[in-house]
Amino acid sequence: MKELVIISGKGGTGKTSIVASFAALADKCVVADADVDAADLHLVLEPTIVHREDFSGGSRARIMPQQCTACGKCEEICRFDAITYDGPGNGKVDKTYRIDPIACEGCGVCAYFCAEKAIEFAPVVNGQLFVSETRCGPMVHAKLGIAEENSGKLVSLVRTRAKAIAQERGIDWVLIDGSPGIGCPVISSITGADHVLIVTEPTLSGLHDLERVSDLTRHFGIETQVCVNKWDLNGDLTSEIEAQARQRGMRVAGRVRYDQAVTKAQIHAQAIVEHECEAADDVRDLWSNIRAIGDKHKHGIRL
Ligand code: SF4
Ligand code: SF4
């Protein structure tokens, strides 16, 4: 089994369109949307959900007003300023303390130190994980609740589930639409992956993002390839990005030209390669390069 994670320095580089096309081109694959903060692969692959489950990334504290004596200890020790003296009265005191659920980081310290045992500390549901069927094969995806965090943990769960399905069904490729940026979710997206493809654009911020993301993949020792999307918008910068990529030990897997047909494909919920256009040829070449590298690795050949 080969796990390819497609990432970008920021959102909006065309990463998801490329993942959807790879899913359409691979004979058999499991596809996973690990960009849980802004999941949109489902818009193209139109999955039919066959399994859903709640995801809990941790616990959160809640004061039970009836038991609170308003001693103030919890407010004093909460390092996240999540506790305020504006809760309802309870017959013993005029006001009690209250925890802001958005500000609470779920450390549990307040519950541990409350002498009255007035603080409930219980797991919360942060989102949902789905296993679906699509026209390109099984898909694992997730939805994080509004203002919920712990997406790194959810990303790991999405990847683990996708790999388990691939193993069960004897599927060779696991394609992961990774989180953008360089934070916790992208680290969870790439840790332990076989290959990473960085999708970037020919802009100065694209060049800068490439440097930051490649530092990350180098740190984790992951075989990394680069693709410049909409390369013909700035040929000089594309060459500079590709030179930079090679200098940093990455392989340039291909270029995809700017093509208005890509937007038309998106409007019709199609992958680029499902819509006849010039960019589709570029994506086919890109996939064939990546697949060739994956096959070489399968046979123990390092490039
Ligand atoms: S520590 Fe417990 S009793 Fe004291 S204010 Fe906080 S919740 Fe109320
Ligand atoms: S669990 Fe931690 S962050 Fe949340 S209110 Fe209690 S002390 Fe503050």
mmCIF file of C-alpha atoms in Angstrom, residues 140-269:
data_model
loop_
_atom_site.group_PDB
_atom_site.id
_atom_site.type_symbol
_atom_site.label_atom_id
_atom_site.label_comp_id
_atom_site.label_asym_id
_atom_site.label_seq_id
_atom_site.Cartn_x
_atom_site.Cartn_y
_atom_site.Cartn_z
ATOM 1 C CA VAL A 140 -13.107 8.758 4.433
ATOM 2 C CA HIS A 141 -13.987 12.294 5.422
ATOM 3 C CA ALA A 142 -14.985 14.328 8.434
ATOM 4 C CA LYS A 143 -16.745 17.411 9.619
ATOM 5 C CA LEU A 144 -15.433 19.446 12.511
ATOM 6 C CA GLY A 145 -18.011 21.324 14.611
ATOM 7 C CA ILE A 146 -18.104 25.134 14.463
ATOM 8 C CA ALA A 147 -15.257 26.701 16.491
ATOM 9 C CA GLU A 148 -13.993 23.211 17.385
ATOM 10 C CA GLU A 149 -10.310 22.446 17.561
ATOM 11 C CA ASN A 150 -8.265 19.262 17.957
ATOM 12 C CA SER A 151 -8.351 18.847 14.196
ATOM 13 C CA GLY A 152 -4.906 17.176 14.300
ATOM 14 C CA LYS A 153 -6.435 14.240 16.151
ATOM 15 C CA LEU A 154 -9.305 14.038 13.663
ATOM 16 C CA VAL A 155 -6.861 14.163 10.727
ATOM 17 C CA SER A 156 -4.976 11.182 12.209
ATOM 18 C CA LEU A 157 -8.226 9.294 12.617
ATOM 19 C CA VAL A 158 -9.230 9.974 8.989
ATOM 20 C CA ARG A 159 -5.879 8.678 7.731
ATOM 21 C CA THR A 160 -5.889 5.625 9.975
ATOM 22 C CA ARG A 161 -9.385 4.676 8.847
ATOM 23 C CA ALA A 162 -8.504 5.156 5.162
ATOM 24 C CA LYS A 163 -5.454 2.904 5.478
ATOM 25 C CA ALA A 164 -7.470 0.260 7.325
ATOM 26 C CA ILE A 165 -10.037 0.198 4.481
ATOM 27 C CA ALA A 166 -7.246 -0.092 1.888
ATOM 28 C CA GLN A 167 -5.764 -3.014 3.782
ATOM 29 C CA GLU A 168 -9.125 -4.773 4.206
ATOM 30 C CA ARG A 169 -9.993 -4.440 0.505
ATOM 31 C CA GLY A 170 -6.487 -5.002 -0.894
ATOM 32 C CA ILE A 171 -6.330 -1.501 -2.413
ATOM 33 C CA ASP A 172 -2.900 -0.215 -3.417
ATOM 34 C CA TRP A 173 -3.220 3.570 -3.219
ATOM 35 C CA VAL A 174 -4.391 5.783 -0.378
ATOM 36 C CA LEU A 175 -4.760 9.387 -1.550
ATOM 37 C CA ILE A 176 -4.986 12.000 1.168
ATOM 38 C CA ASP A 177 -6.148 15.567 0.617
ATOM 39 C CA GLY A 178 -3.973 17.072 3.359
ATOM 40 C CA SER A 179 -4.429 20.227 5.392
ATOM 41 C CA PRO A 180 -2.770 23.381 4.075
ATOM 42 C CA GLY A 181 -0.151 25.392 5.980
ATOM 43 C CA ILE A 182 2.477 24.152 8.426
ATOM 44 C CA GLY A 183 0.488 23.798 11.665
ATOM 45 C CA CYS A 184 -0.681 20.832 13.706
ATOM 46 C CA PRO A 185 -3.248 19.547 11.142
ATOM 47 C CA VAL A 186 -0.677 19.360 8.321
ATOM 48 C CA ILE A 187 1.827 17.635 10.601
ATOM 49 C CA SER A 188 -0.891 15.076 11.386
ATOM 50 C CA SER A 189 -1.560 14.814 7.632
ATOM 51 C CA ILE A 190 1.984 13.872 6.657
ATOM 52 C CA THR A 191 3.575 12.072 9.619
ATOM 53 C CA GLY A 192 4.548 8.583 8.519
ATOM 54 C CA ALA A 193 3.326 9.051 4.907
ATOM 55 C CA ASP A 194 5.242 7.434 2.020
ATOM 56 C CA HIS A 195 5.041 10.379 -0.362
ATOM 57 C CA VAL A 196 4.021 14.003 -0.274
ATOM 58 C CA LEU A 197 3.072 16.107 -3.267
ATOM 59 C CA ILE A 198 3.226 19.856 -2.678
ATOM 60 C CA VAL A 199 0.908 21.810 -4.953
ATOM 61 C CA THR A 200 1.932 25.415 -5.353
ATOM 62 C CA GLU A 201 1.250 28.400 -7.601
ATOM 63 C CA PRO A 202 3.709 30.664 -9.457
ATOM 64 C CA THR A 203 3.551 33.597 -7.047
ATOM 65 C CA LEU A 204 6.039 34.967 -4.533
ATOM 66 C CA SER A 205 3.873 33.672 -1.710
ATOM 67 C CA GLY A 206 3.821 30.284 -3.484
ATOM 68 C CA LEU A 207 7.625 30.282 -3.489
ATOM 69 C CA HIS A 208 7.773 31.271 0.171
ATOM 70 C CA ASP A 209 5.119 28.680 1.120
ATOM 71 C CA LEU A 210 7.056 25.985 -0.726
ATOM 72 C CA GLU A 211 10.117 26.731 1.403
ATOM 73 C CA ARG A 212 8.123 26.489 4.638
ATOM 74 C CA VAL A 213 6.277 23.301 3.701
ATOM 75 C CA SER A 214 9.385 21.611 2.342
ATOM 76 C CA ASP A 215 11.180 22.324 5.633
ATOM 77 C CA LEU A 216 8.409 20.344 7.260
ATOM 78 C CA THR A 217 8.556 17.334 4.924
ATOM 79 C CA ARG A 218 12.366 17.343 5.106
ATOM 80 C CA HIS A 219 12.151 17.363 8.897
ATOM 81 C CA PHE A 220 10.008 14.223 8.765
ATOM 82 C CA GLY A 221 12.195 12.631 6.067
ATOM 83 C CA ILE A 222 9.335 12.149 3.591
ATOM 84 C CA GLU A 223 9.923 11.716 -0.142
ATOM 85 C CA THR A 224 8.514 14.964 -1.564
ATOM 86 C CA GLN A 225 7.470 16.010 -5.032
ATOM 87 C CA VAL A 226 6.327 19.370 -6.299
ATOM 88 C CA CYS A 227 3.796 20.479 -8.860
ATOM 89 C CA VAL A 228 3.175 24.057 -9.994
ATOM 90 C CA ASN A 229 -0.478 24.631 -10.733
ATOM 91 C CA LYS A 230 -1.443 27.353 -13.257
ATOM 92 C CA TRP A 231 2.250 27.463 -14.133
ATOM 93 C CA ASP A 232 1.784 29.556 -17.300
ATOM 94 C CA LEU A 233 0.537 32.551 -15.306
ATOM 95 C CA ASN A 234 4.200 33.260 -14.538
ATOM 96 C CA GLY A 235 6.729 31.071 -16.331
ATOM 97 C CA ASP A 236 9.748 32.770 -14.711
ATOM 98 C CA LEU A 237 8.495 32.199 -11.192
ATOM 99 C CA THR A 238 7.563 28.627 -12.093
ATOM 100 C CA SER A 239 11.177 27.997 -13.149
ATOM 101 C CA GLU A 240 12.407 29.611 -9.942
ATOM 102 C CA ILE A 241 10.091 27.452 -7.828
ATOM 103 C CA GLU A 242 11.178 24.304 -9.645
ATOM 104 C CA ALA A 243 14.862 25.221 -9.246
ATOM 105 C CA GLN A 244 14.298 25.864 -5.557
ATOM 106 C CA ALA A 245 12.505 22.524 -5.230
ATOM 107 C CA ARG A 246 15.397 20.637 -6.846
ATOM 108 C CA GLN A 247 17.920 22.473 -4.699
ATOM 109 C CA ARG A 248 16.015 21.284 -1.645
ATOM 110 C CA GLY A 249 16.126 17.665 -2.803
ATOM 111 C CA MET A 250 12.562 17.468 -4.073
ATOM 112 C CA ARG A 251 11.483 16.087 -7.407
ATOM 113 C CA VAL A 252 9.447 18.172 -9.840
ATOM 114 C CA ALA A 253 6.562 15.886 -10.763
ATOM 115 C CA GLY A 254 4.893 18.136 -13.307
ATOM 116 C CA ARG A 255 3.148 21.352 -14.225
ATOM 117 C CA VAL A 256 -0.554 22.053 -14.720
ATOM 118 C CA ARG A 257 -1.507 24.955 -16.952
ATOM 119 C CA TYR A 258 -4.189 27.566 -16.228
ATOM 120 C CA ASP A 259 -7.398 26.460 -17.883
ATOM 121 C CA GLN A 260 -10.842 28.023 -17.476
ATOM 122 C CA ALA A 261 -12.325 24.591 -18.087
ATOM 123 C CA VAL A 262 -11.193 23.658 -14.571
ATOM 124 C CA THR A 263 -13.805 26.031 -13.125
ATOM 125 C CA LYS A 264 -16.438 24.526 -15.440
ATOM 126 C CA ALA A 265 -15.498 21.051 -14.187
ATOM 127 C CA GLN A 266 -15.890 22.247 -10.580
ATOM 128 C CA ILE A 267 -19.307 23.734 -11.326
ATOM 129 C CA HIS A 268 -20.405 20.353 -12.708
ATOM 130 C CA ALA A 269 -18.941 18.485 -9.684
#
